[in-house]
Each structure stands twice: as C-alpha cells, then as structure tokens.
Short mmCIF file of N, CA and C in Angstrom, two decimals:
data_model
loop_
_atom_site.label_atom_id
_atom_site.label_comp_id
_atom_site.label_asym_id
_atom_site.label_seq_id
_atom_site.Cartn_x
_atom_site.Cartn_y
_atom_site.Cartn_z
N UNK I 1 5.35 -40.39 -4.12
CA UNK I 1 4.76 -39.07 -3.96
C UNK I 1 4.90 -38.32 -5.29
N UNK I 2 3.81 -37.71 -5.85
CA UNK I 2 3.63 -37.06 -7.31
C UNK I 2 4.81 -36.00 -7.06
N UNK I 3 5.79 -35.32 -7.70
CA UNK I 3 5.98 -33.93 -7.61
C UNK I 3 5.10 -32.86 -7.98
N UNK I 4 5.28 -32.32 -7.10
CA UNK I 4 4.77 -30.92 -7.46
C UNK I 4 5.30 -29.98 -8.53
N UNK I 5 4.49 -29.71 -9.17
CA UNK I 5 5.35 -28.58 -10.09
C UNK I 5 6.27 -27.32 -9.98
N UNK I 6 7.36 -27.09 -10.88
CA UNK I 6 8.26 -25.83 -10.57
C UNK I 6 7.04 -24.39 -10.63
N UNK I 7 7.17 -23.43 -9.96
CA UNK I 7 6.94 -22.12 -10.20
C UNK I 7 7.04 -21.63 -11.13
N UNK I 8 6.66 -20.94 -12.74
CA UNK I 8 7.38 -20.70 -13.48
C UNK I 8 7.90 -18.74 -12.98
N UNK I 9 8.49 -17.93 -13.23
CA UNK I 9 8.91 -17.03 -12.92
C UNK I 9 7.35 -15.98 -13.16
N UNK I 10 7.06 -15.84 -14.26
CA UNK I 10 5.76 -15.04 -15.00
C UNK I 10 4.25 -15.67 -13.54
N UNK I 11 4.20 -17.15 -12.97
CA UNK I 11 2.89 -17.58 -12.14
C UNK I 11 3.62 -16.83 -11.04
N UNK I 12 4.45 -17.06 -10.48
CA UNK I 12 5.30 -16.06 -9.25
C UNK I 12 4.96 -14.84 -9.44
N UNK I 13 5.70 -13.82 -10.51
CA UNK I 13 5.21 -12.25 -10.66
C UNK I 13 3.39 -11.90 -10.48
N UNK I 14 2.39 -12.93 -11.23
CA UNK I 14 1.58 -12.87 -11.03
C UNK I 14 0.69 -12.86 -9.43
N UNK I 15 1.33 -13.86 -8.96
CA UNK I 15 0.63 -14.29 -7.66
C UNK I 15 1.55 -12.61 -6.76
N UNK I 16 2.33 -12.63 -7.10
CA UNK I 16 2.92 -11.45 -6.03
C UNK I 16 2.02 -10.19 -6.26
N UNK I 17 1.88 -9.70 -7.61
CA UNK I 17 1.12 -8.87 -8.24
C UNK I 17 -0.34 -8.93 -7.21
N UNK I 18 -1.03 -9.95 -7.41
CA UNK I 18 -2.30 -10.50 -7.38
C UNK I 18 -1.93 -10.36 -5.34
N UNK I 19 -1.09 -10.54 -4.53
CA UNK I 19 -1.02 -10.16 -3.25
C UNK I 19 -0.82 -8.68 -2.48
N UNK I 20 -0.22 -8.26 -3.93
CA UNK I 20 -0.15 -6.51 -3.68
C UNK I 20 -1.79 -5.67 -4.43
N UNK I 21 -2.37 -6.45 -5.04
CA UNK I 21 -3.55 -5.77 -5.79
C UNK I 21 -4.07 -5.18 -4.46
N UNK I 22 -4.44 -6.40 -3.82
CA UNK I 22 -5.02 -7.10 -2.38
C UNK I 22 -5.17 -6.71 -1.13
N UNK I 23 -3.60 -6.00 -0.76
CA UNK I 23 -3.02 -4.96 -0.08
C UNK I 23 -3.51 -3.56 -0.20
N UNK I 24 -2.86 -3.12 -1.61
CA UNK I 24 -3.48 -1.90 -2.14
C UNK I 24 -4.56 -1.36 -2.08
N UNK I 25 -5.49 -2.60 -2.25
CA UNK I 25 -7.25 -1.94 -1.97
C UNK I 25 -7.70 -1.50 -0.94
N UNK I 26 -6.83 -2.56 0.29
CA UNK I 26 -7.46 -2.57 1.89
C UNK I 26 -6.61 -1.03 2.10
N UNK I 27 -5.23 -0.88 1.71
CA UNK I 27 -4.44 0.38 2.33
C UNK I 27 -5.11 1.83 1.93
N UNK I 28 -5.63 1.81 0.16
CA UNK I 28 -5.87 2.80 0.19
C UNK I 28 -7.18 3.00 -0.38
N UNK I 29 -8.01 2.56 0.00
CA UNK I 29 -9.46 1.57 -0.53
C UNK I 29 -10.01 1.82 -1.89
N UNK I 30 -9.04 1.20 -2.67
CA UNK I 30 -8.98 1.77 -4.01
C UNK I 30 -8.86 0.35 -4.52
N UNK I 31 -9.40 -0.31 -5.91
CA UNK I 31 -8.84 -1.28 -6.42
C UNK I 31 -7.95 -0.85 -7.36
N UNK I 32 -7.65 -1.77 -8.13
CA UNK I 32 -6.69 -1.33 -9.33
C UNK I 32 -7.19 -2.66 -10.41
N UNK I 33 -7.18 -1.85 -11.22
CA UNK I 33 -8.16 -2.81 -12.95
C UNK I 33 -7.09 -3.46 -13.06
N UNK I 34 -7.73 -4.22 -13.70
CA UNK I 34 -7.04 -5.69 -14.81
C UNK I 34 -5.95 -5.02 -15.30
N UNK I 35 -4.75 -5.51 -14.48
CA UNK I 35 -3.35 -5.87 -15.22
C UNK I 35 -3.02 -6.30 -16.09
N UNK I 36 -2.01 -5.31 -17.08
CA UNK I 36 -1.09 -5.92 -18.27
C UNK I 36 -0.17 -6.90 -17.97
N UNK I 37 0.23 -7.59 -18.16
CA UNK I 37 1.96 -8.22 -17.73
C UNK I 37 2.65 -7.99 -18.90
N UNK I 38 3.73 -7.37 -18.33
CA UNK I 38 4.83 -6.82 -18.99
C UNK I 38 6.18 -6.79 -18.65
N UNK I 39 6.84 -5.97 -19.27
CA UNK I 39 8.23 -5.84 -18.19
C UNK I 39 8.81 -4.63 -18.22
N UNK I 40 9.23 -4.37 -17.84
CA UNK I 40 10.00 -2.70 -17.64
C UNK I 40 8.59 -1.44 -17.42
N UNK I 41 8.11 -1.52 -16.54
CA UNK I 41 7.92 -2.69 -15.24
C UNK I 41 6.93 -3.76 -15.55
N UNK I 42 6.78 -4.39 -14.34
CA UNK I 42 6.14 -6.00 -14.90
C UNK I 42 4.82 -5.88 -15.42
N UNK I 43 4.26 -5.19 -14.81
CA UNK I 43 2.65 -5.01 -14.53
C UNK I 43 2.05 -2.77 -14.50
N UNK I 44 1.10 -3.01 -15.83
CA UNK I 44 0.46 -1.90 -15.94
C UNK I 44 -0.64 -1.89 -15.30
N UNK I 45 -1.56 -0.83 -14.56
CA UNK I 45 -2.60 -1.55 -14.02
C UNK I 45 -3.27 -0.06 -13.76
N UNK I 46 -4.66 0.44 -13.77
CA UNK I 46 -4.95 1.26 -13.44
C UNK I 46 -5.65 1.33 -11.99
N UNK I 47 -5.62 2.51 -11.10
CA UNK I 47 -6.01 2.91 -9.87
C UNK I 47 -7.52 3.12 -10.32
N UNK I 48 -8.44 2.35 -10.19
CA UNK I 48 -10.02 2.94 -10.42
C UNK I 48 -10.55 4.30 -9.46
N UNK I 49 -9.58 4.35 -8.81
CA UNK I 49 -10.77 5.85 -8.32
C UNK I 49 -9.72 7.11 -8.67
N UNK I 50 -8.84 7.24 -8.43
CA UNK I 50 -7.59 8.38 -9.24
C UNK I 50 -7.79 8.10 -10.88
N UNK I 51 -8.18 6.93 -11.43
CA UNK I 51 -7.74 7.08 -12.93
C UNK I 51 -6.38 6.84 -13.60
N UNK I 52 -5.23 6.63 -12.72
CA UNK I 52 -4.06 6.83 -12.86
C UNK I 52 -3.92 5.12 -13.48
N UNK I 53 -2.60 5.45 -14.11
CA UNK I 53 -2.08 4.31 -14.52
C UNK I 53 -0.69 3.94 -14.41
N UNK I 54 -0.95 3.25 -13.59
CA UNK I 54 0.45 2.64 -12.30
C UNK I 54 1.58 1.96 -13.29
N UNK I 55 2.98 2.29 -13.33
CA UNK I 55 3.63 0.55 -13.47
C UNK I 55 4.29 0.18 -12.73
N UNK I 56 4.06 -1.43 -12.28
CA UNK I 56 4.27 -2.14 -10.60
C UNK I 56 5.17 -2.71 -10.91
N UNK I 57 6.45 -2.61 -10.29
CA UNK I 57 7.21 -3.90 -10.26
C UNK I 57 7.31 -5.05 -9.38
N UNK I 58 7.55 -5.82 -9.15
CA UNK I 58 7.08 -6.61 -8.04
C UNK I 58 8.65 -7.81 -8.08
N UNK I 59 8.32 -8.29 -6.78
CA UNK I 59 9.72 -9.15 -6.68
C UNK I 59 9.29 -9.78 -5.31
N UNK I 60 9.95 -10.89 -5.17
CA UNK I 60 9.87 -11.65 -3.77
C UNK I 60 11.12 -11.87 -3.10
N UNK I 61 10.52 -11.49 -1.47
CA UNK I 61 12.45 -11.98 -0.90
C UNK I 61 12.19 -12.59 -0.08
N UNK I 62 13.17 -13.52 0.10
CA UNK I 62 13.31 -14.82 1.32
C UNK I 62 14.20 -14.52 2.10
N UNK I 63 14.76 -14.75 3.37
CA UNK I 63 15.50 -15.04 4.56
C UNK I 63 16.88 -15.93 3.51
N UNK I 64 16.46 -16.80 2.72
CA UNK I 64 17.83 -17.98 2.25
C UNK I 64 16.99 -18.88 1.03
N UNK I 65 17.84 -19.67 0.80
CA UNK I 65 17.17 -20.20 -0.73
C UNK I 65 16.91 -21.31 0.05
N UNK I 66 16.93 -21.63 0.65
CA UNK I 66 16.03 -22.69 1.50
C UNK I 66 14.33 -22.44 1.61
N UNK I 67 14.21 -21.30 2.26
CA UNK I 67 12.61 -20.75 2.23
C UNK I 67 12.35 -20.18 1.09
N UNK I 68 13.20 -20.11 -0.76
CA UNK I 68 12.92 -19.51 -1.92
C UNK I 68 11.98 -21.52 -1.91
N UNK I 69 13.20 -22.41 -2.07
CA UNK I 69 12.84 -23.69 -2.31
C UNK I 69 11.31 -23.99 -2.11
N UNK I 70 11.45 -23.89 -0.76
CA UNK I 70 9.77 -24.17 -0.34
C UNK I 70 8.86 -23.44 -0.43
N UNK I 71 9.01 -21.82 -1.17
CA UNK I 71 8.24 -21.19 -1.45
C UNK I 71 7.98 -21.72 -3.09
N UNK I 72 8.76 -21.86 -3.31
CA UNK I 72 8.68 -22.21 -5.00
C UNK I 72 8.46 -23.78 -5.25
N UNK I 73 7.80 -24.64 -4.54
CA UNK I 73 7.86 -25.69 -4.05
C UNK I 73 8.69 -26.78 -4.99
N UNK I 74 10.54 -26.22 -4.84
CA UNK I 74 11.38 -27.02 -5.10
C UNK I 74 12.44 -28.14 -3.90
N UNK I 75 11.46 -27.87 -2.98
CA UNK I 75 11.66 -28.74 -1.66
C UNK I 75 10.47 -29.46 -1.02
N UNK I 76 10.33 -30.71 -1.15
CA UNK I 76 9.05 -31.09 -0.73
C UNK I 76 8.86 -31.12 0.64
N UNK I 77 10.18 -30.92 2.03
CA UNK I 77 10.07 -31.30 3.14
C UNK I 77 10.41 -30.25 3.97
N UNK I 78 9.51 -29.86 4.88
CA UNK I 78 9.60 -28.52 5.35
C UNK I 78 10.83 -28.32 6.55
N UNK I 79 10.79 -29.37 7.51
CA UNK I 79 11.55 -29.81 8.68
C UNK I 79 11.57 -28.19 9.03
N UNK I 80 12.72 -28.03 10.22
CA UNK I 80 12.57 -27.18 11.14
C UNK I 80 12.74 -25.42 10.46
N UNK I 81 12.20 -24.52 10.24
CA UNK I 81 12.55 -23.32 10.00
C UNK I 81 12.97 -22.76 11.18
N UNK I 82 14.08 -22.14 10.75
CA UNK I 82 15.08 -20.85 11.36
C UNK I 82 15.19 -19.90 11.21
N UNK I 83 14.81 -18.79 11.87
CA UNK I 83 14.76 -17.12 11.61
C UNK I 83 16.01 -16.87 11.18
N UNK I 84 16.39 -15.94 10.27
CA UNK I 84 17.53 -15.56 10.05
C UNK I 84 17.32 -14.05 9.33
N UNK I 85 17.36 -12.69 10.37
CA UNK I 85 16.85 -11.72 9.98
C UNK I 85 18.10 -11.29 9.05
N UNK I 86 19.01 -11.33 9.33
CA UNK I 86 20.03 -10.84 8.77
C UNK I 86 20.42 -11.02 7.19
N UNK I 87 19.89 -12.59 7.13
CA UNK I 87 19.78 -13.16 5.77
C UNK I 87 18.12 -12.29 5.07
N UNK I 88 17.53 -12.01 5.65
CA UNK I 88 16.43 -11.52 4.86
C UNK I 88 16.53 -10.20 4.50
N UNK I 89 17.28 -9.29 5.63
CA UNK I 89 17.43 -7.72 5.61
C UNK I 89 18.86 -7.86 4.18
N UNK I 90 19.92 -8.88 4.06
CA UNK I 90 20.70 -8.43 2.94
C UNK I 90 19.44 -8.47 1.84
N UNK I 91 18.60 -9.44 1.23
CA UNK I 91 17.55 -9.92 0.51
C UNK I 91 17.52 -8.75 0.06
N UNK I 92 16.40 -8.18 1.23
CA UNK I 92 15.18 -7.17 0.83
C UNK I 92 16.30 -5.58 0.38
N UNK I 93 17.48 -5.53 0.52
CA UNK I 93 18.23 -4.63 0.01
C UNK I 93 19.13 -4.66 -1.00
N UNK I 94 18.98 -6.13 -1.32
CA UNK I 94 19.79 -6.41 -2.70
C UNK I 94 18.48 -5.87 -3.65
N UNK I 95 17.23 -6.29 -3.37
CA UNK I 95 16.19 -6.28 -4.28
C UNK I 95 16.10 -4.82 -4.08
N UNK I 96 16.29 -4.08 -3.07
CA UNK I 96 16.14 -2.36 -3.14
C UNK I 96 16.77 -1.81 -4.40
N UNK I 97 18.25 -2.41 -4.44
CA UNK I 97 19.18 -1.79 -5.01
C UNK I 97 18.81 -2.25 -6.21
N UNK I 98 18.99 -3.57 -6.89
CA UNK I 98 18.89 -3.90 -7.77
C UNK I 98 17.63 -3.29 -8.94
N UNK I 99 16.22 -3.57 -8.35
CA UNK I 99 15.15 -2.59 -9.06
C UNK I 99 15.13 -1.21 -8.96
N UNK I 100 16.10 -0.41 -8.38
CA UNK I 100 16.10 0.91 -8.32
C UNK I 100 16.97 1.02 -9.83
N UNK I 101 18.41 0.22 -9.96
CA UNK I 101 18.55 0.41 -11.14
C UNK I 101 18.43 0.21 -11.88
N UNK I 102 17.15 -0.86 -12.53
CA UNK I 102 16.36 -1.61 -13.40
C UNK I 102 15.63 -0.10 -13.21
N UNK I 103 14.93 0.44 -12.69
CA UNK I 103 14.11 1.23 -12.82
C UNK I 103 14.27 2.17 -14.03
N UNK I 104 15.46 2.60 -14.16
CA UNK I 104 16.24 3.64 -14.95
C UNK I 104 15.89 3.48 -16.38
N UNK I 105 15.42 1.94 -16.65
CA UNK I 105 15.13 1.60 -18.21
C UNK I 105 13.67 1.66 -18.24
N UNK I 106 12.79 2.05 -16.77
CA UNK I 106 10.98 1.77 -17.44
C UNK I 106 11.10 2.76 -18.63
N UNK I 107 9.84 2.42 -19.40
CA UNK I 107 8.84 3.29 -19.94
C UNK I 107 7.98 3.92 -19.07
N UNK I 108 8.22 5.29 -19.50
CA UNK I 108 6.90 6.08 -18.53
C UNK I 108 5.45 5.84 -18.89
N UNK I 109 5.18 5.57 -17.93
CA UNK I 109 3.95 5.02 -18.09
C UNK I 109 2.92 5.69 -16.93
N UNK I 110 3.62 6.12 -16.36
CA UNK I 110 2.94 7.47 -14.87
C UNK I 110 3.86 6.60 -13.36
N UNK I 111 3.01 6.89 -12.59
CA UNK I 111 3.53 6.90 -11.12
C UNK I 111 4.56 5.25 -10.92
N UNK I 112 5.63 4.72 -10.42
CA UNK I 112 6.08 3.85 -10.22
C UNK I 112 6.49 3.37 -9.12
N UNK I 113 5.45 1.67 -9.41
CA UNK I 113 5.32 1.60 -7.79
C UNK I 113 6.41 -0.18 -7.69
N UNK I 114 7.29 -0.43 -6.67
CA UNK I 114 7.91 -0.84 -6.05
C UNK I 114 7.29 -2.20 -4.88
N UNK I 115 6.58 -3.18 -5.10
CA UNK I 115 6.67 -4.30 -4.67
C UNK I 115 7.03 -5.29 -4.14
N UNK I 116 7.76 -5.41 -2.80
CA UNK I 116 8.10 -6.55 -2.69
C UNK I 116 7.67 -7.75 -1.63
N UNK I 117 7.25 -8.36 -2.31
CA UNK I 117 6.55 -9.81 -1.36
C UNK I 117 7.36 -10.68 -0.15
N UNK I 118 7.08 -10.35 1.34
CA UNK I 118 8.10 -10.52 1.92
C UNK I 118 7.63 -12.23 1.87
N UNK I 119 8.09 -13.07 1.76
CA UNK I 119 7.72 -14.58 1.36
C UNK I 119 8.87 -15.24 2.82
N UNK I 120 9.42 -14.68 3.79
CA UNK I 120 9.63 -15.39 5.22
C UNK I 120 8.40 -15.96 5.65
N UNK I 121 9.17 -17.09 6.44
CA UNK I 121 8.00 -18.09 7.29
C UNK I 121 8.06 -17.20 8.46
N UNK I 122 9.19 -16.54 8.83
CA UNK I 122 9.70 -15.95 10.35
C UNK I 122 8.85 -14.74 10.27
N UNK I 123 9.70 -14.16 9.26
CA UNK I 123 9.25 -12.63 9.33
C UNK I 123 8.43 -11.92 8.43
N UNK I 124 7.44 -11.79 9.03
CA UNK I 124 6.60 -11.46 7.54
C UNK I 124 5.08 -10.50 8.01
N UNK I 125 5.53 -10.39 9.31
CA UNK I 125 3.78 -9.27 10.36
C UNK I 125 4.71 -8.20 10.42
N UNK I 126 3.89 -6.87 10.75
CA UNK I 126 4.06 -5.94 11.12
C UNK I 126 4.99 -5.53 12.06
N UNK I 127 4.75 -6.36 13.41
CA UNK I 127 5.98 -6.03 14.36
C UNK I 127 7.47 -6.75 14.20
N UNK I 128 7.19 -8.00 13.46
CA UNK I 128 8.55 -8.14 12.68
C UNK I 128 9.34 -7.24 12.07
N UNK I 129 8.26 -7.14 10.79
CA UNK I 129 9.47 -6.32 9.91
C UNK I 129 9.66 -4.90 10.21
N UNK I 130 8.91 -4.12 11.23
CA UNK I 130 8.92 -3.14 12.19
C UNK I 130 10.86 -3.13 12.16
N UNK I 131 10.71 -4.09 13.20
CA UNK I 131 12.63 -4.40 13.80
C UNK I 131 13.52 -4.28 12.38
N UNK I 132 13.15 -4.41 11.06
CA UNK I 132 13.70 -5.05 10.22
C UNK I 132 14.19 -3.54 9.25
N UNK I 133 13.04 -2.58 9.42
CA UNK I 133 12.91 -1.84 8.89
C UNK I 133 13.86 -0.59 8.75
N UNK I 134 14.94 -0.62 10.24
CA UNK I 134 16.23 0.63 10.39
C UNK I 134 17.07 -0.04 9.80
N UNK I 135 17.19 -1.36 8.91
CA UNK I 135 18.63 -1.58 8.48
C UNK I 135 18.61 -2.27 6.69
N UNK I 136 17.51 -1.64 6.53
CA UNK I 136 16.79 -1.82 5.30
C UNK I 136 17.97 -0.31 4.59
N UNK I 137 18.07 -0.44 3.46
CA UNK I 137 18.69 0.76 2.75
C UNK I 137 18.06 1.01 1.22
N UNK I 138 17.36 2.55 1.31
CA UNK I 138 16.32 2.41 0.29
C UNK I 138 17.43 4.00 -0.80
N UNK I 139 17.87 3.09 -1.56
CA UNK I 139 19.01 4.02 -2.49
C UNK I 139 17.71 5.10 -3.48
N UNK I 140 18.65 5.61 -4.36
CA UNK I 140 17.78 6.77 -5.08
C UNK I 140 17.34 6.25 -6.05
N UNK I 141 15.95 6.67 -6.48
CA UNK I 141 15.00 5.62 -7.09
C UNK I 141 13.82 6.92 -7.68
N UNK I 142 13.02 6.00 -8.75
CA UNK I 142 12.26 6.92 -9.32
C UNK I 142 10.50 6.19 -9.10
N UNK I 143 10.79 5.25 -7.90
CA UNK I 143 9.36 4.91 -7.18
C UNK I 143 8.57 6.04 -6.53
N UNK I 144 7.75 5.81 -6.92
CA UNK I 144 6.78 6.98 -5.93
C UNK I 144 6.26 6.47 -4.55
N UNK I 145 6.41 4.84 -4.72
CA UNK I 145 5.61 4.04 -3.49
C UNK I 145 6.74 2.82 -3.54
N UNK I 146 7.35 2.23 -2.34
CA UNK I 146 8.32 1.22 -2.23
C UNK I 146 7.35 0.82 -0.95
N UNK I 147 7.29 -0.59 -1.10
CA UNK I 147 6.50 -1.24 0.06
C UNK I 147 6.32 -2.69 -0.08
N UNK I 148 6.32 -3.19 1.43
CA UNK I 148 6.55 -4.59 1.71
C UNK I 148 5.51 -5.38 1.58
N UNK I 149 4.82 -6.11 0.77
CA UNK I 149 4.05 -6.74 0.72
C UNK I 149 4.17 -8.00 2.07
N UNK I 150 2.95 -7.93 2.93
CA UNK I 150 3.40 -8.92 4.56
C UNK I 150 2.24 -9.31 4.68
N UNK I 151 2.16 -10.00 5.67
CA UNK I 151 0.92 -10.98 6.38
C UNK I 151 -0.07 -10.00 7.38
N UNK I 152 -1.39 -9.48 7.35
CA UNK I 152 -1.92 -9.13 8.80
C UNK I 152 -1.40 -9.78 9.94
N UNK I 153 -1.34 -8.75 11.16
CA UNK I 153 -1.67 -9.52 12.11
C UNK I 153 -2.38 -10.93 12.45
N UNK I 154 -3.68 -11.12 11.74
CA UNK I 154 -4.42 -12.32 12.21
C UNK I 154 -3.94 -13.24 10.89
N UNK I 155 -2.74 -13.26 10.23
CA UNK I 155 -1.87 -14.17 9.02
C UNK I 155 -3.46 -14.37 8.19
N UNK I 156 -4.26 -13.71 7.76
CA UNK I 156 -5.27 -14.19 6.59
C UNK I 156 -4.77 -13.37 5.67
N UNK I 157 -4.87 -12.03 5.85
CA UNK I 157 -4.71 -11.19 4.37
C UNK I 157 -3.27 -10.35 3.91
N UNK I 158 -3.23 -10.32 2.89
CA UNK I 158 -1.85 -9.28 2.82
C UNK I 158 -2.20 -7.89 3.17
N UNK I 159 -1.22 -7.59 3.04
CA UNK I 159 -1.22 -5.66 3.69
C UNK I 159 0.12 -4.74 3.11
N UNK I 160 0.25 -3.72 3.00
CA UNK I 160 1.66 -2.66 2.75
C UNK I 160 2.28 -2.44 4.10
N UNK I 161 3.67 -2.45 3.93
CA UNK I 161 4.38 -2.00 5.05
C UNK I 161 5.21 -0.95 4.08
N UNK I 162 5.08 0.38 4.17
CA UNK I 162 4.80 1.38 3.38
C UNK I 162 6.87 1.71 3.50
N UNK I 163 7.51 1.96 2.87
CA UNK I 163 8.74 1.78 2.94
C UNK I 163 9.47 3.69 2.25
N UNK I 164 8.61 3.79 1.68
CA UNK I 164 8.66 4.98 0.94
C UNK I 164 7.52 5.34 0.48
N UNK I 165 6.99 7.04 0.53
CA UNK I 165 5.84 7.44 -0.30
C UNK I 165 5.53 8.42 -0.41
N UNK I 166 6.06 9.05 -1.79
CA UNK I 166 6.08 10.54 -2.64
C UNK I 166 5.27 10.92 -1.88
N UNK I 167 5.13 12.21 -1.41
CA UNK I 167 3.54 12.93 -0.88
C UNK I 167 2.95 13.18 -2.59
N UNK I 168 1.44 13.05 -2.29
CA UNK I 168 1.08 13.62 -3.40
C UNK I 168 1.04 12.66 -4.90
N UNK I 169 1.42 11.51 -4.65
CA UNK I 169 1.67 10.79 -5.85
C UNK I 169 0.14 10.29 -6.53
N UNK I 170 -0.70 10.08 -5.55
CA UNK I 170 -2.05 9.50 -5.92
C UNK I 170 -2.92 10.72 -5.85
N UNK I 171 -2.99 11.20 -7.55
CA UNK I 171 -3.44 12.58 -8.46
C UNK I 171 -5.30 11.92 -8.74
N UNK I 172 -6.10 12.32 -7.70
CA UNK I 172 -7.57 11.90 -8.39
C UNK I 172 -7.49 12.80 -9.87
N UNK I 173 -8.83 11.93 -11.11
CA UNK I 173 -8.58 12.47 -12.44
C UNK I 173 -7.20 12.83 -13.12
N UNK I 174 -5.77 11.85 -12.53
CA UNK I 174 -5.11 12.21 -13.16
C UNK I 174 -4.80 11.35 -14.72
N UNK I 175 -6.01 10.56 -14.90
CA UNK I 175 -6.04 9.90 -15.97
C UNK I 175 -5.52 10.85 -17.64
#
C-alpha cells in the first residue's frame, strides 16, 4: 500500500482557512478575497462587501491524537471511533487559551477573527457541539468573532458555530 503523504502544517492552516472562507460566506453572505498567509495572525483577507480587512487565525481540534492521526493521514486504519467529549472540550479550550495569548503579539491589521476547525468524527453538527458549548471557557481576548468551524446538518458543507461576537464588528466602508 503507497503511503499517503504527511500534512504539512502551512496545507492544514490553508484547508482550515479555505473551510472557514466557506462558512463565512453562507453565515454572513459575504465572501472574503484572496488570502495572504502569514502569521501573527495566519491569514489576511478582506470582507468584499464591508471592505474590511480581517486577520484570521485558524487552528484545528480533535477529541485525541488518534483522530489528529487520521485527520492528518498519519494512520492509515480507521477501525472503531469513540466519542470522547471530554477529550475534545479540554482541546477546544486549550486552543481558546492558547491563541488568546498568541493574540497579544498580532499586528493590527483591523477586526480579529478566531477559527477553529472542529476536525471530530463524533462531534462536529450543531446539536453536538450545542452540548459541548457550556463547558467550553472563552478567556479575555482581543477577537471580535471566536467560532467553531462544524459540519451542516446534512454533513456536506461547513458552517460557524458562533462562540463569541463583538456587536458591531462588521463596519460596511470600513475599508
């Protein structure tokens, strides 16, 4: 059997990026232009109908490095998956905490938005991470928008599970 190739970290940020563009349009029917890749934060990108110019950070969380493995296809054999909310809710709040204080070093660049790709086999729809969502801990941060990148209902498209959101952050002509 050929291996499959590693993920490199930069095709990951991209594809997460490229699942929140995706989201973003359907949530607030807005696209957002051709992305920089960068870092502090990863991705510059402008809002085409506000004018604004976003910087996105983006990140992915798993349930266990078991479902990182097979997301990153460093496991070729899927065998049985196991929900494990508990393992995903520490995840998605290590990554709270952690980019809140990465945040502290962006460049201003305007509004800062907060990404994260929920990449569970278990949990990853709406009424999932619904349950998931009172034990989530969203520390002090200089995001204007923190949100879960998840699966629709009918598992075809991504969507926001909106986690935090400045009133007022999306300024039409605030170019």
């Amino acid at each position: 059997m050929a291996k499959i190739p590693r993920v490199t970290r930069e095709e990951a940020e991209v594809a997460i990026f490229e699942r929140f563009a995706e989201a973003y349009s359907r949530h607030y029917r807005s696209s957002l232009g051709v992305p920089i890749h960068r870092d502090k934060p990863d991705f510059a990108a402008n809002d085409l109908s506000t004018g604004q110019l976003l910087g996105v950070e983006v990140t992915g969380v798993y349930q266990d490095a078991r479902e990182a493995e097979i997301n990153y296809w460093l496991e070729g054999v899927w065998g049985t998956i196991v929900g494990n909310a508990e393992g995903l809710i520490t995840h998605i709040n290590r990554a709270l905490a952690e980019k809140a204080e990465k945040a502290r070093e962006y460049e201003p660049i305007g509004p800062f938005i907060l990404a994260i790709w929920v990449g569970s086999f278990v949990f990853h729809h709406k009424a999932e991470v619904r349950h998931l969502a009172g034990c989530l801990v969203i520390p002090a941060n200089p995001y204007s928008l923190i949100a879960l990148v998840i699966t629709d209902d009918a598992g075809q498209a991504p969507e926001l599970y909106i986690l935090q959101e400045l009133p007022g952050w999306r300024v039409p002509g605030a170019a």
